[in-house]
Amino acid sequence: NWSGSLIVASLTGAFGSSFLYGYNLSVVNAPAVYIKKFYNETWERRYGFSVDESTLTLLWSITVSIFAIGGLVGAIIVTPIVKFFGRKCTLLLNNVFAVTAALLMSLSLLAGSFEMLILGRIIMGVDAGISLSALPMYLSEISPKEIRGSLGQVTAIFICVGVFTGQVLGLPEIFGQESRWPYLFGAIVVPSLIQVVILPFLPESPRYLLLEKHNTSKAEKAFQTFLGKDDVSHEVEEVLAESRVQRNTKLVSILQLLRTRTVRWQVITVVVTMGCYQLCGLNAIWYYTNSIFSEAGINHETIPYVTLSTGAVETVAAVFSGLVIERLGRRPLLIGGFGLMVVFFAVLTVSLTLQKTVHWLPYLSIFCILAIIASFCIGPGGIPFVLTGEFFQQSQRPAAFMIAGTVNWLSNFAVGLLFPFIQGGLQTYCFLVFAAICFAGAAYLFFVLPETKNKTFHEISQAFAKRNKVSLEMQEINHYPGERKSSAEQESTFTSSVNNGETKKGIV
């Protein structure tokens, strides 16, 4: 059941977080020509000569990809922030970065400083790095497990809506003109202000309140608000079962998580899935859509409107994924999405290579790009964030999101920086690199990933137990000590351990 508070929390949280991430992926595409001209004019005014083409390409690549470096910083610092301030307050405080970045980027033309635009992109990246960890964490902790996948897809849906909005505002009739492109970056403050106004009236994550703040009364009220019912004893008891472990367990560090044998393959799966999420080539399409369509032979005046169709397809596919994820599950959507991308990348390569020989092939190229985007959004576009929240228990989750965020942003930076050079070197064969990555990701997930639909953390950890070479009994003892009391002797031993202060040592 979707309560009103749950819907408002997910929409408001995503609008000021993942929406801005998607928006900043596409917003640099439409005004690229004007921003490069601004760079050249600024360079000429300072040094008395025009910037050479290779330097301009490098400057533009840095402007595009530096967003990911900021994201990496945000992913690294998010763990202590969500621990100290909580999930909701972290999302609220994060808007300081968004507003600061918006001011810097929107005023860069007026100030005659392209450094302000680059600095703004870094700061905006920090905002995205924090929000893409804090938001899925918040959504996974406020939702019942029956709709956890669908609610988690809100992150992906709003990334798509953000991309589409950036494309719409970048049209020549709106802000896609030489004198108006700074408004594209100034618009960032609107979602931030909306989130600041609405989110304070919603509760903090009940799991955070119960497991990390040990505030049962506030946690019960939060559960009642999000679930829309008065009797939340069952939900509280489920969390308290985990709380019996958490009470004596400190927040796990990244190094500790990497050394934990019982979650070894969960960590590997998150790293592989997040790496493929970025390296599969979708961000290259968002960053350089106009140049890709230009290479495909599309008329220059038509490109902005063709580009608009990519955002629309992405949004529809993401909504479709959110509707079917609890029916079909995570596994078939992920593997199927990557598999379809392999097929369409191969067809796109053939189409681009032969387009000068057949007049209708440019239209096939457009279809392939749209099909690649749809395939991505059906599965790989949002499920990696859902899996990261599902694989790990409360004390491990911040470290897991930090690892996922680090892989995510390093891969994002690599694609944004290197794709123009890969495209220049391999020409029409550049997309075969992405096809190979998608194939490798699909193959790995086929052999390793279990289905996590409607499963608790304990059940998911059991599914990985054999691969982690840990017995089911040891897995249960590690995560739920004290709950396997099958005899009076076990009860006596457990009580003795508590009295002697040994329980904490055993759990850690």
Short mmCIF file of N, CA, C and O in Angstrom, two decimals, residues 184-239:
data_model
loop_
_atom_site.label_atom_id
_atom_site.label_comp_id
_atom_site.label_asym_id
_atom_site.label_seq_id
_atom_site.Cartn_x
_atom_site.Cartn_y
_atom_site.Cartn_z
N LEU A 184 19.85 28.04 -18.02
CA LEU A 184 19.76 26.59 -17.88
C LEU A 184 20.35 26.12 -16.56
O LEU A 184 19.85 25.20 -15.92
N PHE A 185 21.42 26.77 -16.14
CA PHE A 185 22.08 26.40 -14.88
C PHE A 185 21.41 27.07 -13.68
O PHE A 185 21.39 26.52 -12.58
N GLY A 186 20.86 28.26 -13.89
CA GLY A 186 20.15 28.94 -12.80
C GLY A 186 18.88 28.22 -12.40
O GLY A 186 18.44 28.32 -11.23
N ALA A 187 18.29 27.45 -13.32
CA ALA A 187 17.05 26.73 -13.02
C ALA A 187 17.22 25.65 -11.96
O ALA A 187 16.24 25.15 -11.41
N ILE A 188 18.46 25.31 -11.64
CA ILE A 188 18.73 24.27 -10.64
C ILE A 188 18.16 24.63 -9.27
O ILE A 188 17.79 23.74 -8.49
N VAL A 189 18.05 25.92 -8.97
CA VAL A 189 17.60 26.32 -7.63
C VAL A 189 16.13 25.97 -7.39
O VAL A 189 15.72 25.83 -6.23
N VAL A 190 15.34 25.80 -8.44
CA VAL A 190 13.90 25.55 -8.27
C VAL A 190 13.62 24.22 -7.57
O VAL A 190 12.92 24.18 -6.53
N PRO A 191 14.14 23.08 -8.05
CA PRO A 191 13.91 21.81 -7.33
C PRO A 191 14.48 21.84 -5.91
O PRO A 191 13.88 21.26 -4.99
N SER A 192 15.60 22.50 -5.73
CA SER A 192 16.21 22.57 -4.40
C SER A 192 15.30 23.29 -3.41
O SER A 192 15.09 22.84 -2.28
N LEU A 193 14.74 24.41 -3.83
CA LEU A 193 13.86 25.18 -2.95
C LEU A 193 12.58 24.41 -2.63
O LEU A 193 12.08 24.46 -1.50
N ILE A 194 12.05 23.69 -3.62
CA ILE A 194 10.84 22.89 -3.39
C ILE A 194 11.12 21.81 -2.35
O ILE A 194 10.30 21.57 -1.44
N GLN A 195 12.26 21.16 -2.44
CA GLN A 195 12.61 20.13 -1.47
C GLN A 195 12.79 20.72 -0.07
O GLN A 195 12.34 20.14 0.92
N VAL A 196 13.42 21.89 0.02
CA VAL A 196 13.64 22.54 1.32
C VAL A 196 12.32 22.92 1.98
O VAL A 196 12.19 22.89 3.21
N VAL A 197 11.31 23.25 1.18
CA VAL A 197 10.02 23.67 1.72
C VAL A 197 9.20 22.47 2.21
O VAL A 197 8.56 22.53 3.27
N ILE A 198 9.23 21.34 1.49
CA ILE A 198 8.32 20.21 1.78
C ILE A 198 8.94 19.16 2.70
O ILE A 198 8.29 18.69 3.64
N LEU A 199 10.19 18.79 2.47
CA LEU A 199 10.78 17.65 3.16
C LEU A 199 10.83 17.79 4.69
O LEU A 199 10.70 16.77 5.39
N PRO A 200 11.00 18.99 5.26
CA PRO A 200 11.03 19.08 6.73
C PRO A 200 9.75 18.59 7.42
O PRO A 200 9.78 18.25 8.60
N PHE A 201 8.62 18.56 6.72
CA PHE A 201 7.36 18.13 7.32
C PHE A 201 7.19 16.61 7.31
O PHE A 201 6.20 16.10 7.82
N LEU A 202 8.14 15.90 6.75
CA LEU A 202 8.08 14.44 6.70
C LEU A 202 9.05 13.82 7.70
O LEU A 202 10.05 14.44 8.05
N PRO A 203 8.77 12.61 8.17
CA PRO A 203 9.63 12.00 9.19
C PRO A 203 10.98 11.54 8.66
O PRO A 203 11.17 11.37 7.45
N GLU A 204 11.90 11.35 9.60
CA GLU A 204 13.18 10.72 9.30
C GLU A 204 12.94 9.23 9.05
O GLU A 204 11.87 8.69 9.34
N SER A 205 13.93 8.55 8.51
CA SER A 205 13.83 7.10 8.29
C SER A 205 13.58 6.39 9.62
O SER A 205 14.34 6.56 10.57
N PRO A 206 12.50 5.59 9.73
CA PRO A 206 12.21 4.90 10.99
C PRO A 206 13.30 3.89 11.37
O PRO A 206 13.58 3.69 12.55
N ARG A 207 13.92 3.27 10.39
CA ARG A 207 15.01 2.34 10.69
C ARG A 207 16.21 3.07 11.27
O ARG A 207 16.88 2.58 12.18
N TYR A 208 16.49 4.24 10.73
CA TYR A 208 17.59 5.05 11.27
C TYR A 208 17.29 5.47 12.70
O TYR A 208 18.15 5.39 13.59
N LEU A 209 16.05 5.89 12.96
CA LEU A 209 15.65 6.31 14.30
C LEU A 209 15.74 5.16 15.30
O LEU A 209 16.15 5.35 16.45
N LEU A 210 15.37 3.96 14.87
CA LEU A 210 15.32 2.82 15.76
C LEU A 210 16.69 2.18 15.96
O LEU A 210 17.11 1.89 17.08
N LEU A 211 17.41 1.97 14.85
CA LEU A 211 18.66 1.23 14.93
C LEU A 211 19.86 2.08 15.30
O LEU A 211 20.79 1.59 15.94
N GLU A 212 19.86 3.34 14.90
CA GLU A 212 21.04 4.18 15.14
C GLU A 212 20.81 5.24 16.22
O GLU A 212 21.75 5.65 16.88
N LYS A 213 19.58 5.68 16.38
CA LYS A 213 19.27 6.66 17.43
C LYS A 213 18.55 6.03 18.62
O LYS A 213 18.40 6.68 19.66
N HIS A 214 18.11 4.78 18.47
CA HIS A 214 17.44 4.03 19.54
C HIS A 214 16.25 4.80 20.12
O HIS A 214 16.02 4.79 21.31
N ASN A 215 15.52 5.44 19.23
CA ASN A 215 14.34 6.23 19.62
C ASN A 215 13.09 5.50 19.12
O ASN A 215 12.64 5.70 18.00
N THR A 216 12.55 4.64 19.99
CA THR A 216 11.44 3.79 19.60
C THR A 216 10.17 4.57 19.31
O THR A 216 9.45 4.29 18.35
N SER A 217 9.88 5.58 20.13
CA SER A 217 8.64 6.33 19.96
C SER A 217 8.61 7.08 18.63
O SER A 217 7.61 7.06 17.90
N LYS A 218 9.71 7.74 18.28
CA LYS A 218 9.77 8.46 17.00
C LYS A 218 9.74 7.49 15.83
O LYS A 218 9.14 7.78 14.79
N ALA A 219 10.38 6.35 16.01
CA ALA A 219 10.39 5.35 14.94
C ALA A 219 8.97 4.83 14.68
O ALA A 219 8.56 4.64 13.53
N GLU A 220 8.21 4.57 15.77
CA GLU A 220 6.83 4.11 15.62
C GLU A 220 5.99 5.15 14.89
O GLU A 220 5.19 4.82 14.01
N LYS A 221 6.15 6.42 15.26
CA LYS A 221 5.39 7.49 14.60
C LYS A 221 5.75 7.59 13.12
O LYS A 221 4.89 7.83 12.26
N ALA A 222 7.06 7.41 12.82
CA ALA A 222 7.50 7.46 11.42
C ALA A 222 6.90 6.30 10.62
O ALA A 222 6.42 6.49 9.49
N PHE A 223 6.89 5.11 11.22
CA PHE A 223 6.27 3.95 10.55
C PHE A 223 4.79 4.21 10.32
O PHE A 223 4.25 3.90 9.24
N GLN A 224 4.11 4.75 11.33
CA GLN A 224 2.68 5.03 11.18
C GLN A 224 2.42 6.03 10.07
O GLN A 224 1.45 5.90 9.30
N THR A 225 3.28 7.04 9.96
CA THR A 225 3.12 8.07 8.92
C THR A 225 3.33 7.48 7.54
O THR A 225 2.53 7.70 6.61
N PHE A 226 4.40 6.71 7.37
CA PHE A 226 4.75 6.19 6.05
C PHE A 226 3.86 5.02 5.62
O PHE A 226 3.59 4.86 4.43
N LEU A 227 3.44 4.20 6.57
CA LEU A 227 2.62 3.04 6.23
C LEU A 227 1.13 3.34 6.24
O LEU A 227 0.33 2.55 5.74
N GLY A 228 0.74 4.47 6.85
CA GLY A 228 -0.66 4.86 6.86
C GLY A 228 -1.54 3.99 7.71
O GLY A 228 -2.72 3.77 7.38
N LYS A 229 -1.01 3.46 8.82
CA LYS A 229 -1.81 2.64 9.73
C LYS A 229 -1.32 2.83 11.15
O LYS A 229 -0.19 3.29 11.39
N ASP A 230 -2.20 2.51 12.12
CA ASP A 230 -1.87 2.73 13.53
C ASP A 230 -1.05 1.59 14.13
O ASP A 230 -0.16 1.81 14.95
N ASP A 231 -1.37 0.35 13.74
CA ASP A 231 -0.68 -0.80 14.31
C ASP A 231 0.57 -1.12 13.49
O ASP A 231 0.49 -1.69 12.39
N VAL A 232 1.72 -0.74 13.99
CA VAL A 232 2.99 -0.99 13.30
C VAL A 232 3.88 -1.90 14.13
O VAL A 232 5.09 -1.92 13.96
N SER A 233 3.27 -2.66 15.04
CA SER A 233 4.05 -3.52 15.93
C SER A 233 4.86 -4.56 15.16
O SER A 233 5.99 -4.88 15.52
N HIS A 234 4.25 -5.09 14.08
CA HIS A 234 4.96 -6.12 13.29
C HIS A 234 6.21 -5.52 12.65
O HIS A 234 7.29 -6.13 12.67
N GLU A 235 6.08 -4.32 12.06
CA GLU A 235 7.23 -3.67 11.41
C GLU A 235 8.31 -3.32 12.43
O GLU A 235 9.50 -3.52 12.16
N VAL A 236 7.89 -2.83 13.58
CA VAL A 236 8.86 -2.48 14.63
C VAL A 236 9.59 -3.72 15.11
O VAL A 236 10.82 -3.71 15.31
N GLU A 237 8.87 -4.82 15.27
CA GLU A 237 9.48 -6.07 15.74
C GLU A 237 10.50 -6.60 14.73
O GLU A 237 11.56 -7.11 15.10
N GLU A 238 10.19 -6.47 13.42
CA GLU A 238 11.13 -6.89 12.39
C GLU A 238 12.44 -6.12 12.50
O GLU A 238 13.53 -6.68 12.38
N VAL A 239 12.33 -4.81 12.71
CA VAL A 239 13.53 -3.99 12.82
C VAL A 239 14.25 -4.26 14.13
O VAL A 239 15.49 -4.27 14.18
#
